Short mmCIF file of N, CA and C in Angstrom, two decimals:
data_model
loop_
_atom_site.label_atom_id
_atom_site.label_comp_id
_atom_site.label_asym_id
_atom_site.label_seq_id
_atom_site.Cartn_x
_atom_site.Cartn_y
_atom_site.Cartn_z
N ALA A 1 -3.45 164.42 -105.54
CA ALA A 1 -4.73 164.48 -104.86
C ALA A 1 -5.63 163.40 -105.45
N ALA A 2 -6.48 162.86 -104.60
CA ALA A 2 -7.44 161.87 -105.05
C ALA A 2 -8.73 162.07 -104.25
N THR A 3 -9.86 161.87 -104.92
CA THR A 3 -11.17 162.06 -104.29
C THR A 3 -12.06 160.88 -104.63
N PHE A 4 -12.83 160.45 -103.64
CA PHE A 4 -13.82 159.39 -103.85
C PHE A 4 -15.11 159.85 -103.19
N GLY A 5 -16.21 159.78 -103.92
CA GLY A 5 -17.50 160.17 -103.38
C GLY A 5 -18.56 159.16 -103.72
N LEU A 6 -19.53 159.01 -102.85
CA LEU A 6 -20.59 158.05 -103.07
C LEU A 6 -21.89 158.66 -102.53
N GLU A 7 -22.95 158.62 -103.35
CA GLU A 7 -24.27 159.10 -102.93
C GLU A 7 -25.26 157.97 -103.14
N TYR A 8 -26.20 157.84 -102.20
CA TYR A 8 -27.28 156.87 -102.35
C TYR A 8 -28.59 157.64 -102.31
N LEU A 9 -29.26 157.75 -103.45
CA LEU A 9 -30.43 158.60 -103.60
C LEU A 9 -31.69 157.83 -103.96
N ALA A 10 -31.66 156.51 -103.96
CA ALA A 10 -32.78 155.71 -104.42
C ALA A 10 -34.04 155.81 -103.55
N PRO A 11 -33.96 155.74 -102.21
CA PRO A 11 -35.19 155.78 -101.41
C PRO A 11 -35.89 157.14 -101.51
N LYS A 12 -37.21 157.14 -101.38
CA LYS A 12 -37.97 158.39 -101.46
C LYS A 12 -37.85 159.22 -100.19
N ASP A 13 -37.60 158.57 -99.03
CA ASP A 13 -37.65 159.31 -97.78
C ASP A 13 -36.29 159.53 -97.11
N TRP A 14 -35.19 159.07 -97.70
CA TRP A 14 -33.88 159.37 -97.13
C TRP A 14 -32.80 159.35 -98.22
N LYS A 15 -31.74 160.09 -97.95
CA LYS A 15 -30.59 160.19 -98.85
C LYS A 15 -29.32 160.15 -97.98
N ALA A 16 -28.25 159.58 -98.53
CA ALA A 16 -26.98 159.52 -97.82
C ALA A 16 -25.85 159.79 -98.79
N MET A 17 -24.76 160.37 -98.25
CA MET A 17 -23.59 160.63 -99.08
C MET A 17 -22.33 160.55 -98.23
N THR A 18 -21.24 160.26 -98.90
CA THR A 18 -19.93 160.31 -98.26
C THR A 18 -18.91 160.76 -99.30
N ARG A 19 -17.87 161.40 -98.82
CA ARG A 19 -16.80 161.87 -99.71
C ARG A 19 -15.50 161.79 -98.93
N LEU A 20 -14.47 161.31 -99.58
CA LEU A 20 -13.15 161.21 -98.98
C LEU A 20 -12.15 161.81 -99.96
N GLU A 21 -11.34 162.72 -99.45
CA GLU A 21 -10.37 163.41 -100.29
C GLU A 21 -9.01 163.37 -99.61
N GLY A 22 -7.99 163.03 -100.36
CA GLY A 22 -6.62 163.02 -99.85
C GLY A 22 -5.71 163.83 -100.75
N ARG A 23 -4.81 164.58 -100.11
CA ARG A 23 -3.83 165.37 -100.86
C ARG A 23 -2.44 165.10 -100.27
N ARG A 24 -1.48 164.95 -101.13
CA ARG A 24 -0.11 164.69 -100.68
C ARG A 24 0.80 165.72 -101.34
N SER A 25 1.67 166.34 -100.52
CA SER A 25 2.64 167.30 -101.06
C SER A 25 3.92 167.22 -100.24
N ASP A 26 4.91 167.96 -100.64
CA ASP A 26 6.19 167.97 -99.90
C ASP A 26 6.03 168.62 -98.52
N GLN A 27 5.10 169.58 -98.40
CA GLN A 27 4.94 170.29 -97.14
C GLN A 27 3.98 169.60 -96.17
N SER A 28 2.91 168.97 -96.69
CA SER A 28 1.90 168.38 -95.81
C SER A 28 1.05 167.36 -96.55
N ASP A 29 0.39 166.52 -95.77
CA ASP A 29 -0.61 165.59 -96.28
C ASP A 29 -1.95 165.98 -95.65
N THR A 30 -3.01 165.95 -96.46
CA THR A 30 -4.33 166.37 -95.98
C THR A 30 -5.35 165.28 -96.25
N LEU A 31 -6.25 165.09 -95.27
CA LEU A 31 -7.35 164.16 -95.41
C LEU A 31 -8.64 164.89 -95.04
N ILE A 32 -9.62 164.85 -95.92
CA ILE A 32 -10.92 165.46 -95.66
C ILE A 32 -11.99 164.39 -95.84
N SER A 33 -12.83 164.23 -94.84
CA SER A 33 -13.90 163.24 -94.88
C SER A 33 -15.22 163.93 -94.60
N THR A 34 -16.22 163.66 -95.43
CA THR A 34 -17.56 164.24 -95.25
C THR A 34 -18.59 163.12 -95.30
N LEU A 35 -19.51 163.12 -94.33
CA LEU A 35 -20.63 162.20 -94.28
C LEU A 35 -21.90 163.03 -94.17
N GLY A 36 -22.93 162.69 -94.91
CA GLY A 36 -24.19 163.42 -94.84
C GLY A 36 -25.38 162.49 -94.92
N TYR A 37 -26.47 162.88 -94.27
CA TYR A 37 -27.68 162.06 -94.25
C TYR A 37 -28.89 162.97 -94.11
N ALA A 38 -29.92 162.73 -94.90
CA ALA A 38 -31.19 163.47 -94.80
C ALA A 38 -32.32 162.45 -94.76
N HIS A 39 -33.26 162.68 -93.84
CA HIS A 39 -34.40 161.77 -93.69
C HIS A 39 -35.69 162.58 -93.68
N LYS A 40 -36.54 162.32 -94.65
CA LYS A 40 -37.82 163.02 -94.75
C LYS A 40 -38.83 162.31 -93.85
N LEU A 41 -39.26 162.98 -92.78
CA LEU A 41 -40.18 162.37 -91.83
C LEU A 41 -41.62 162.37 -92.34
N ASN A 42 -42.00 163.46 -93.03
CA ASN A 42 -43.32 163.56 -93.65
C ASN A 42 -43.23 164.61 -94.75
N GLU A 43 -44.36 165.03 -95.31
CA GLU A 43 -44.34 165.99 -96.42
C GLU A 43 -43.78 167.34 -96.01
N SER A 44 -43.78 167.66 -94.72
CA SER A 44 -43.34 168.98 -94.27
C SER A 44 -41.98 169.00 -93.60
N MET A 45 -41.54 167.90 -93.00
CA MET A 45 -40.34 167.94 -92.15
C MET A 45 -39.27 166.97 -92.62
N THR A 46 -38.01 167.47 -92.60
CA THR A 46 -36.84 166.67 -92.95
C THR A 46 -35.76 166.90 -91.90
N ILE A 47 -35.12 165.82 -91.47
CA ILE A 47 -33.99 165.89 -90.56
C ILE A 47 -32.71 165.79 -91.38
N LEU A 48 -31.72 166.64 -91.08
CA LEU A 48 -30.47 166.71 -91.83
C LEU A 48 -29.30 166.53 -90.88
N THR A 49 -28.28 165.82 -91.29
CA THR A 49 -27.06 165.71 -90.49
C THR A 49 -25.84 165.64 -91.41
N LYS A 50 -24.74 166.21 -90.92
CA LYS A 50 -23.52 166.24 -91.72
C LYS A 50 -22.33 166.30 -90.78
N ASN A 51 -21.27 165.58 -91.11
CA ASN A 51 -20.02 165.66 -90.35
C ASN A 51 -18.87 165.84 -91.34
N THR A 52 -18.01 166.81 -91.06
CA THR A 52 -16.83 167.06 -91.89
C THR A 52 -15.59 167.03 -91.01
N LEU A 53 -14.65 166.17 -91.36
CA LEU A 53 -13.39 166.05 -90.64
C LEU A 53 -12.27 166.47 -91.57
N ASN A 54 -11.34 167.29 -91.07
CA ASN A 54 -10.23 167.78 -91.87
C ASN A 54 -8.96 167.62 -91.04
N PHE A 55 -8.01 166.85 -91.56
CA PHE A 55 -6.74 166.63 -90.85
C PHE A 55 -5.58 166.97 -91.77
N VAL A 56 -4.67 167.84 -91.29
CA VAL A 56 -3.48 168.22 -92.04
C VAL A 56 -2.25 167.76 -91.25
N ASN A 57 -1.45 166.91 -91.87
CA ASN A 57 -0.21 166.42 -91.27
C ASN A 57 0.93 167.24 -91.87
N ASN A 58 1.42 168.22 -91.10
CA ASN A 58 2.51 169.07 -91.57
C ASN A 58 3.83 168.33 -91.41
N LYS A 59 4.69 168.40 -92.41
CA LYS A 59 5.94 167.63 -92.42
C LYS A 59 7.14 168.42 -91.91
N ALA A 60 7.01 169.74 -91.79
CA ALA A 60 8.13 170.55 -91.33
C ALA A 60 8.35 170.33 -89.83
N ALA A 61 9.62 170.34 -89.40
CA ALA A 61 9.95 170.09 -87.99
C ALA A 61 9.39 171.17 -87.07
N GLU A 62 9.27 172.39 -87.56
CA GLU A 62 8.78 173.49 -86.72
C GLU A 62 7.26 173.64 -86.76
N GLN A 63 6.56 172.70 -87.42
CA GLN A 63 5.11 172.76 -87.51
C GLN A 63 4.49 171.47 -86.99
N GLY A 64 3.34 171.61 -86.34
CA GLY A 64 2.58 170.46 -85.89
C GLY A 64 1.38 170.25 -86.80
N ASP A 65 0.50 169.36 -86.38
CA ASP A 65 -0.66 169.00 -87.19
C ASP A 65 -1.84 169.93 -86.91
N HIS A 66 -2.83 169.87 -87.79
CA HIS A 66 -4.03 170.70 -87.68
C HIS A 66 -5.24 169.79 -87.87
N PHE A 67 -6.10 169.70 -86.84
CA PHE A 67 -7.27 168.83 -86.88
C PHE A 67 -8.52 169.67 -86.66
N ARG A 68 -9.54 169.48 -87.52
CA ARG A 68 -10.82 170.16 -87.38
C ARG A 68 -11.95 169.16 -87.60
N ASN A 69 -13.01 169.27 -86.80
CA ASN A 69 -14.18 168.44 -87.00
C ASN A 69 -15.42 169.30 -86.77
N ARG A 70 -16.37 169.21 -87.71
CA ARG A 70 -17.61 169.97 -87.62
C ARG A 70 -18.78 169.01 -87.79
N PHE A 71 -19.64 168.93 -86.76
CA PHE A 71 -20.83 168.08 -86.80
C PHE A 71 -22.06 168.98 -86.76
N GLN A 72 -23.00 168.77 -87.69
CA GLN A 72 -24.22 169.57 -87.78
C GLN A 72 -25.44 168.66 -87.78
N LEU A 73 -26.46 169.08 -87.05
CA LEU A 73 -27.74 168.38 -87.01
C LEU A 73 -28.81 169.43 -87.23
N GLY A 74 -29.69 169.22 -88.19
CA GLY A 74 -30.67 170.24 -88.52
C GLY A 74 -32.05 169.68 -88.81
N MET A 75 -33.01 170.60 -88.87
CA MET A 75 -34.38 170.27 -89.19
C MET A 75 -34.91 171.32 -90.15
N ALA A 76 -35.48 170.85 -91.25
CA ALA A 76 -36.10 171.75 -92.23
C ALA A 76 -37.60 171.47 -92.23
N TRP A 77 -38.38 172.53 -92.11
CA TRP A 77 -39.83 172.39 -92.10
C TRP A 77 -40.43 173.36 -93.10
N ARG A 78 -41.36 172.86 -93.91
CA ARG A 78 -42.04 173.68 -94.90
C ARG A 78 -43.54 173.44 -94.79
N ASP A 79 -44.30 174.53 -94.81
CA ASP A 79 -45.76 174.45 -94.81
C ASP A 79 -46.19 173.85 -96.14
N PHE A 80 -46.32 172.52 -96.17
CA PHE A 80 -46.55 171.80 -97.43
C PHE A 80 -47.87 172.19 -98.09
N ASP A 81 -48.93 172.39 -97.29
CA ASP A 81 -50.25 172.66 -97.85
C ASP A 81 -50.35 174.03 -98.50
N GLN A 82 -49.83 175.08 -97.83
CA GLN A 82 -49.99 176.44 -98.35
C GLN A 82 -48.68 177.05 -98.85
N ASN A 83 -47.54 176.46 -98.51
CA ASN A 83 -46.23 176.94 -98.93
C ASN A 83 -46.01 178.41 -98.57
N LYS A 84 -46.40 178.78 -97.34
CA LYS A 84 -46.21 180.16 -96.90
C LYS A 84 -45.12 180.31 -95.85
N LEU A 85 -44.73 179.22 -95.18
CA LEU A 85 -43.76 179.31 -94.09
C LEU A 85 -42.69 178.24 -94.26
N ASP A 86 -41.41 178.64 -94.14
CA ASP A 86 -40.27 177.73 -94.18
C ASP A 86 -39.43 177.99 -92.94
N VAL A 87 -38.96 176.92 -92.29
CA VAL A 87 -38.12 177.05 -91.11
C VAL A 87 -36.94 176.10 -91.26
N LEU A 88 -35.73 176.60 -91.00
CA LEU A 88 -34.53 175.79 -90.96
C LEU A 88 -33.84 176.05 -89.64
N SER A 89 -33.66 175.01 -88.83
CA SER A 89 -32.96 175.12 -87.54
C SER A 89 -31.82 174.13 -87.53
N LYS A 90 -30.71 174.52 -86.86
CA LYS A 90 -29.60 173.59 -86.75
C LYS A 90 -28.81 173.84 -85.48
N VAL A 91 -28.16 172.78 -85.04
CA VAL A 91 -27.17 172.87 -83.97
C VAL A 91 -25.87 172.32 -84.54
N GLU A 92 -24.77 172.85 -84.04
CA GLU A 92 -23.47 172.48 -84.58
C GLU A 92 -22.46 172.39 -83.46
N HIS A 93 -21.57 171.40 -83.56
CA HIS A 93 -20.41 171.30 -82.67
C HIS A 93 -19.16 171.39 -83.54
N TYR A 94 -18.24 172.28 -83.16
CA TYR A 94 -17.01 172.48 -83.91
C TYR A 94 -15.83 172.31 -82.97
N TYR A 95 -14.85 171.52 -83.39
CA TYR A 95 -13.64 171.32 -82.57
C TYR A 95 -12.43 171.52 -83.48
N GLU A 96 -11.43 172.23 -82.95
CA GLU A 96 -10.20 172.47 -83.70
C GLU A 96 -9.01 172.37 -82.77
N ASN A 97 -7.97 171.64 -83.22
CA ASN A 97 -6.69 171.56 -82.52
C ASN A 97 -5.64 171.97 -83.53
N ASN A 98 -5.10 173.18 -83.39
CA ASN A 98 -4.20 173.75 -84.38
C ASN A 98 -2.80 173.91 -83.80
N ALA A 99 -1.88 173.05 -84.26
CA ALA A 99 -0.48 173.15 -83.84
C ALA A 99 0.40 173.54 -85.03
N THR A 100 -0.19 174.20 -86.03
CA THR A 100 0.57 174.63 -87.21
C THR A 100 1.76 175.49 -86.81
N ASP A 101 1.55 176.39 -85.85
CA ASP A 101 2.64 177.18 -85.27
C ASP A 101 2.85 176.64 -83.86
N LEU A 102 3.92 175.89 -83.64
CA LEU A 102 4.13 175.22 -82.35
C LEU A 102 4.26 176.21 -81.20
N GLU A 103 4.65 177.45 -81.48
CA GLU A 103 4.76 178.45 -80.42
C GLU A 103 3.42 179.09 -80.09
N ALA A 104 2.41 178.90 -80.94
CA ALA A 104 1.09 179.49 -80.71
C ALA A 104 -0.01 178.45 -80.92
N GLU A 105 0.22 177.23 -80.42
CA GLU A 105 -0.77 176.16 -80.56
C GLU A 105 -2.05 176.54 -79.80
N PHE A 106 -3.19 176.22 -80.38
CA PHE A 106 -4.46 176.50 -79.69
C PHE A 106 -5.48 175.41 -79.97
N LYS A 107 -6.46 175.32 -79.07
CA LYS A 107 -7.61 174.44 -79.23
C LYS A 107 -8.86 175.29 -79.10
N ARG A 108 -9.84 175.00 -79.95
CA ARG A 108 -11.08 175.77 -79.95
C ARG A 108 -12.26 174.80 -80.02
N THR A 109 -13.27 175.04 -79.19
CA THR A 109 -14.51 174.28 -79.21
C THR A 109 -15.65 175.28 -79.29
N SER A 110 -16.62 175.03 -80.18
CA SER A 110 -17.76 175.92 -80.32
C SER A 110 -19.05 175.10 -80.42
N TYR A 111 -20.10 175.67 -79.86
CA TYR A 111 -21.45 175.13 -79.99
C TYR A 111 -22.31 176.24 -80.59
N LEU A 112 -23.02 175.93 -81.65
CA LEU A 112 -23.79 176.94 -82.37
C LEU A 112 -25.22 176.44 -82.55
N SER A 113 -26.17 177.35 -82.40
CA SER A 113 -27.57 177.03 -82.69
C SER A 113 -28.13 178.19 -83.51
N SER A 114 -28.90 177.86 -84.56
CA SER A 114 -29.49 178.92 -85.38
C SER A 114 -30.84 178.49 -85.91
N THR A 115 -31.69 179.49 -86.11
CA THR A 115 -33.01 179.27 -86.71
C THR A 115 -33.24 180.36 -87.76
N HIS A 116 -33.70 179.94 -88.94
CA HIS A 116 -33.97 180.84 -90.05
C HIS A 116 -35.42 180.61 -90.48
N VAL A 117 -36.18 181.68 -90.62
CA VAL A 117 -37.60 181.59 -90.95
C VAL A 117 -37.89 182.47 -92.16
N ASN A 118 -38.63 181.92 -93.13
CA ASN A 118 -39.14 182.69 -94.27
C ASN A 118 -40.65 182.58 -94.27
N TRP A 119 -41.32 183.73 -94.33
CA TRP A 119 -42.79 183.75 -94.40
C TRP A 119 -43.18 184.50 -95.66
N HIS A 120 -44.10 183.92 -96.43
CA HIS A 120 -44.55 184.48 -97.70
C HIS A 120 -46.02 184.90 -97.53
N PRO A 121 -46.29 186.12 -97.00
CA PRO A 121 -47.68 186.53 -96.80
C PRO A 121 -48.44 186.72 -98.11
N SER A 122 -47.71 187.05 -99.18
CA SER A 122 -48.30 187.14 -100.52
C SER A 122 -47.22 186.73 -101.51
N ARG A 123 -47.62 186.52 -102.76
CA ARG A 123 -46.68 185.99 -103.73
C ARG A 123 -45.43 186.85 -103.91
N PRO A 124 -45.51 188.18 -103.99
CA PRO A 124 -44.29 188.94 -104.23
C PRO A 124 -43.49 189.28 -102.97
N VAL A 125 -44.03 189.01 -101.78
CA VAL A 125 -43.38 189.45 -100.53
C VAL A 125 -42.85 188.25 -99.75
N THR A 126 -41.59 188.35 -99.31
CA THR A 126 -40.99 187.36 -98.40
C THR A 126 -40.42 188.11 -97.21
N LEU A 127 -40.83 187.71 -96.01
CA LEU A 127 -40.28 188.24 -94.77
C LEU A 127 -39.39 187.16 -94.16
N SER A 128 -38.13 187.51 -93.88
CA SER A 128 -37.17 186.55 -93.34
C SER A 128 -36.65 187.03 -92.00
N GLY A 129 -36.41 186.08 -91.11
CA GLY A 129 -35.82 186.39 -89.82
C GLY A 129 -34.84 185.30 -89.44
N GLN A 130 -33.85 185.66 -88.64
CA GLN A 130 -32.89 184.68 -88.17
C GLN A 130 -32.42 185.01 -86.78
N TYR A 131 -32.13 183.96 -86.02
CA TYR A 131 -31.52 184.11 -84.70
C TYR A 131 -30.45 183.05 -84.59
N ALA A 132 -29.28 183.43 -84.08
CA ALA A 132 -28.19 182.48 -83.89
C ALA A 132 -27.49 182.79 -82.57
N ALA A 133 -27.01 181.75 -81.92
CA ALA A 133 -26.24 181.89 -80.69
C ALA A 133 -25.04 180.96 -80.77
N LYS A 134 -23.89 181.43 -80.28
CA LYS A 134 -22.65 180.64 -80.34
C LYS A 134 -21.91 180.75 -79.02
N TRP A 135 -21.58 179.60 -78.46
CA TRP A 135 -20.74 179.53 -77.27
C TRP A 135 -19.41 178.94 -77.72
N SER A 136 -18.32 179.65 -77.49
CA SER A 136 -17.02 179.14 -77.92
C SER A 136 -16.01 179.24 -76.78
N VAL A 137 -15.11 178.27 -76.74
CA VAL A 137 -14.05 178.21 -75.73
C VAL A 137 -12.73 178.08 -76.48
N LEU A 138 -11.75 178.92 -76.11
CA LEU A 138 -10.43 178.93 -76.74
C LEU A 138 -9.38 178.67 -75.68
N ASP A 139 -8.51 177.69 -75.92
CA ASP A 139 -7.36 177.41 -75.07
C ASP A 139 -6.11 177.77 -75.86
N GLU A 140 -5.40 178.82 -75.39
CA GLU A 140 -4.20 179.28 -76.08
C GLU A 140 -3.22 179.82 -75.06
N TYR A 141 -1.95 179.47 -75.18
CA TYR A 141 -0.90 179.90 -74.24
C TYR A 141 -1.29 179.56 -72.80
N ASP A 142 -1.86 178.39 -72.58
CA ASP A 142 -2.29 177.94 -71.25
C ASP A 142 -3.31 178.87 -70.62
N VAL A 143 -4.02 179.62 -71.43
CA VAL A 143 -5.10 180.50 -70.96
C VAL A 143 -6.39 180.05 -71.63
N ARG A 144 -7.44 179.91 -70.84
CA ARG A 144 -8.74 179.48 -71.36
C ARG A 144 -9.69 180.67 -71.31
N SER A 145 -10.31 180.96 -72.46
CA SER A 145 -11.29 182.05 -72.51
C SER A 145 -12.53 181.55 -73.23
N SER A 146 -13.65 182.20 -72.92
CA SER A 146 -14.91 181.80 -73.54
C SER A 146 -15.70 183.04 -73.93
N ALA A 147 -16.63 182.85 -74.86
CA ALA A 147 -17.46 183.96 -75.32
C ALA A 147 -18.82 183.42 -75.74
N PHE A 148 -19.84 184.23 -75.54
CA PHE A 148 -21.19 183.91 -75.98
C PHE A 148 -21.63 185.02 -76.92
N THR A 149 -21.91 184.67 -78.18
CA THR A 149 -22.25 185.65 -79.21
C THR A 149 -23.65 185.35 -79.74
N GLN A 150 -24.42 186.41 -80.01
CA GLN A 150 -25.77 186.24 -80.53
C GLN A 150 -25.98 187.15 -81.74
N LEU A 151 -26.89 186.73 -82.60
CA LEU A 151 -27.21 187.46 -83.82
C LEU A 151 -28.71 187.42 -84.03
N VAL A 152 -29.30 188.58 -84.33
CA VAL A 152 -30.71 188.67 -84.72
C VAL A 152 -30.75 189.48 -86.01
N GLY A 153 -31.51 188.99 -86.99
CA GLY A 153 -31.57 189.71 -88.26
C GLY A 153 -32.92 189.53 -88.93
N GLY A 154 -33.24 190.47 -89.81
CA GLY A 154 -34.49 190.40 -90.56
C GLY A 154 -34.31 190.99 -91.95
N ARG A 155 -35.19 190.55 -92.85
CA ARG A 155 -35.12 191.01 -94.23
C ARG A 155 -36.51 191.01 -94.83
N VAL A 156 -36.81 192.04 -95.63
CA VAL A 156 -38.05 192.12 -96.40
C VAL A 156 -37.65 192.10 -97.87
N LEU A 157 -38.16 191.12 -98.62
CA LEU A 157 -37.84 190.97 -100.03
C LEU A 157 -39.12 191.14 -100.84
N TYR A 158 -39.04 191.96 -101.88
CA TYR A 158 -40.21 192.21 -102.73
C TYR A 158 -39.85 191.92 -104.18
N ASP A 159 -40.60 191.03 -104.82
CA ASP A 159 -40.42 190.73 -106.25
C ASP A 159 -41.16 191.79 -107.06
N ILE A 160 -40.42 192.69 -107.69
CA ILE A 160 -41.02 193.76 -108.47
C ILE A 160 -41.71 193.17 -109.71
N ASN A 161 -41.02 192.26 -110.38
CA ASN A 161 -41.59 191.50 -111.50
C ASN A 161 -40.81 190.19 -111.57
N GLU A 162 -40.91 189.47 -112.67
CA GLU A 162 -40.24 188.18 -112.78
C GLU A 162 -38.72 188.28 -112.77
N ARG A 163 -38.16 189.44 -113.12
CA ARG A 163 -36.71 189.58 -113.22
C ARG A 163 -36.09 190.48 -112.14
N TRP A 164 -36.84 191.38 -111.57
CA TRP A 164 -36.29 192.34 -110.62
C TRP A 164 -36.87 192.12 -109.24
N ASP A 165 -36.00 192.30 -108.22
CA ASP A 165 -36.48 192.28 -106.83
C ASP A 165 -35.69 193.31 -106.04
N ALA A 166 -36.22 193.67 -104.88
CA ALA A 166 -35.58 194.62 -103.99
C ALA A 166 -35.77 194.14 -102.56
N SER A 167 -34.82 194.50 -101.69
CA SER A 167 -34.95 194.08 -100.30
C SER A 167 -34.32 195.12 -99.37
N LEU A 168 -34.80 195.09 -98.13
CA LEU A 168 -34.22 195.84 -97.03
C LEU A 168 -33.87 194.83 -95.95
N GLN A 169 -32.72 195.01 -95.30
CA GLN A 169 -32.33 194.09 -94.25
C GLN A 169 -31.71 194.84 -93.08
N THR A 170 -31.86 194.25 -91.90
CA THR A 170 -31.31 194.84 -90.69
C THR A 170 -30.92 193.72 -89.74
N GLY A 171 -30.01 194.01 -88.84
CA GLY A 171 -29.58 193.00 -87.88
C GLY A 171 -28.66 193.59 -86.83
N VAL A 172 -28.43 192.80 -85.79
CA VAL A 172 -27.51 193.19 -84.73
C VAL A 172 -26.76 191.94 -84.25
N LEU A 173 -25.47 192.10 -83.98
CA LEU A 173 -24.60 191.06 -83.46
C LEU A 173 -23.98 191.58 -82.17
N TRP A 174 -24.05 190.78 -81.10
CA TRP A 174 -23.46 191.22 -79.84
C TRP A 174 -22.90 190.02 -79.09
N ALA A 175 -21.96 190.29 -78.18
CA ALA A 175 -21.30 189.23 -77.42
C ALA A 175 -20.99 189.73 -76.02
N ASN A 176 -20.73 188.77 -75.12
CA ASN A 176 -20.35 189.15 -73.76
C ASN A 176 -18.87 189.52 -73.67
N ARG A 177 -18.11 189.35 -74.74
CA ARG A 177 -16.71 189.77 -74.81
C ARG A 177 -16.52 190.56 -76.11
N GLY A 178 -15.53 191.41 -76.15
CA GLY A 178 -15.23 192.09 -77.40
C GLY A 178 -15.63 193.55 -77.39
N THR A 179 -15.87 194.08 -78.56
CA THR A 179 -16.03 195.52 -78.75
C THR A 179 -17.48 195.98 -78.70
N GLY A 180 -18.40 195.17 -78.25
CA GLY A 180 -19.79 195.60 -78.15
C GLY A 180 -20.62 195.12 -79.33
N SER A 181 -21.70 195.83 -79.58
CA SER A 181 -22.65 195.42 -80.61
C SER A 181 -22.24 195.94 -81.98
N ARG A 182 -22.63 195.19 -83.00
CA ARG A 182 -22.43 195.61 -84.39
C ARG A 182 -23.79 195.57 -85.06
N TYR A 183 -24.09 196.61 -85.85
CA TYR A 183 -25.40 196.75 -86.45
C TYR A 183 -25.30 196.66 -87.97
N LEU A 184 -26.36 196.16 -88.59
CA LEU A 184 -26.42 196.03 -90.03
C LEU A 184 -27.69 196.69 -90.53
N LEU A 185 -27.56 197.46 -91.58
CA LEU A 185 -28.70 198.04 -92.28
C LEU A 185 -28.31 198.09 -93.75
N GLY A 186 -29.16 197.52 -94.59
CA GLY A 186 -28.79 197.48 -95.99
C GLY A 186 -29.99 197.45 -96.92
N ALA A 187 -29.75 197.84 -98.15
CA ALA A 187 -30.76 197.79 -99.21
C ALA A 187 -30.14 197.08 -100.40
N GLU A 188 -30.99 196.42 -101.18
CA GLU A 188 -30.46 195.61 -102.27
C GLU A 188 -31.47 195.61 -103.42
N PHE A 189 -30.95 195.69 -104.65
CA PHE A 189 -31.75 195.49 -105.86
C PHE A 189 -31.12 194.34 -106.61
N GLY A 190 -31.94 193.45 -107.14
CA GLY A 190 -31.42 192.29 -107.84
C GLY A 190 -32.09 192.09 -109.19
N TYR A 191 -31.34 191.56 -110.13
CA TYR A 191 -31.86 191.24 -111.45
C TYR A 191 -31.64 189.77 -111.70
#
């Protein structure tokens, strides 16, 4: 295995990175490539982008190759003056062509969008919310299927003191295909 990475962090308003990794074995050869870029537009807003490509060349006669690519574009916003509100939004495109099992080869394409919000109404309290939606298409056994999945969640976090915190969280996940809705309710103590 060999890895090469390069980061350029000198400018105040943008950063860039790349990483290339290769692995060689008797069963397969793997190549992973990552590119990332962040650009600070002003004191409150930053644009983020990242692409990760993963290719596995299987050497066995009964196995094919496996290709995956994930592209993400995001925006981070922080209330610079009062530091009470943080927002992170992103869109993502994911593509996969998996011929690892030649009898069950499949292709998958997904589009994802998500937004995460943190609001700090007072120093010890953080209110968090998130919404995500995913459209995915699967081609397998010459059959094409699609699904639209959504997620809504919230969390209340309270800093009891400098070392202890507690939170309550809730959420729901649902889709137009599958077994219906799934619900989340949880409590947490942290040190």
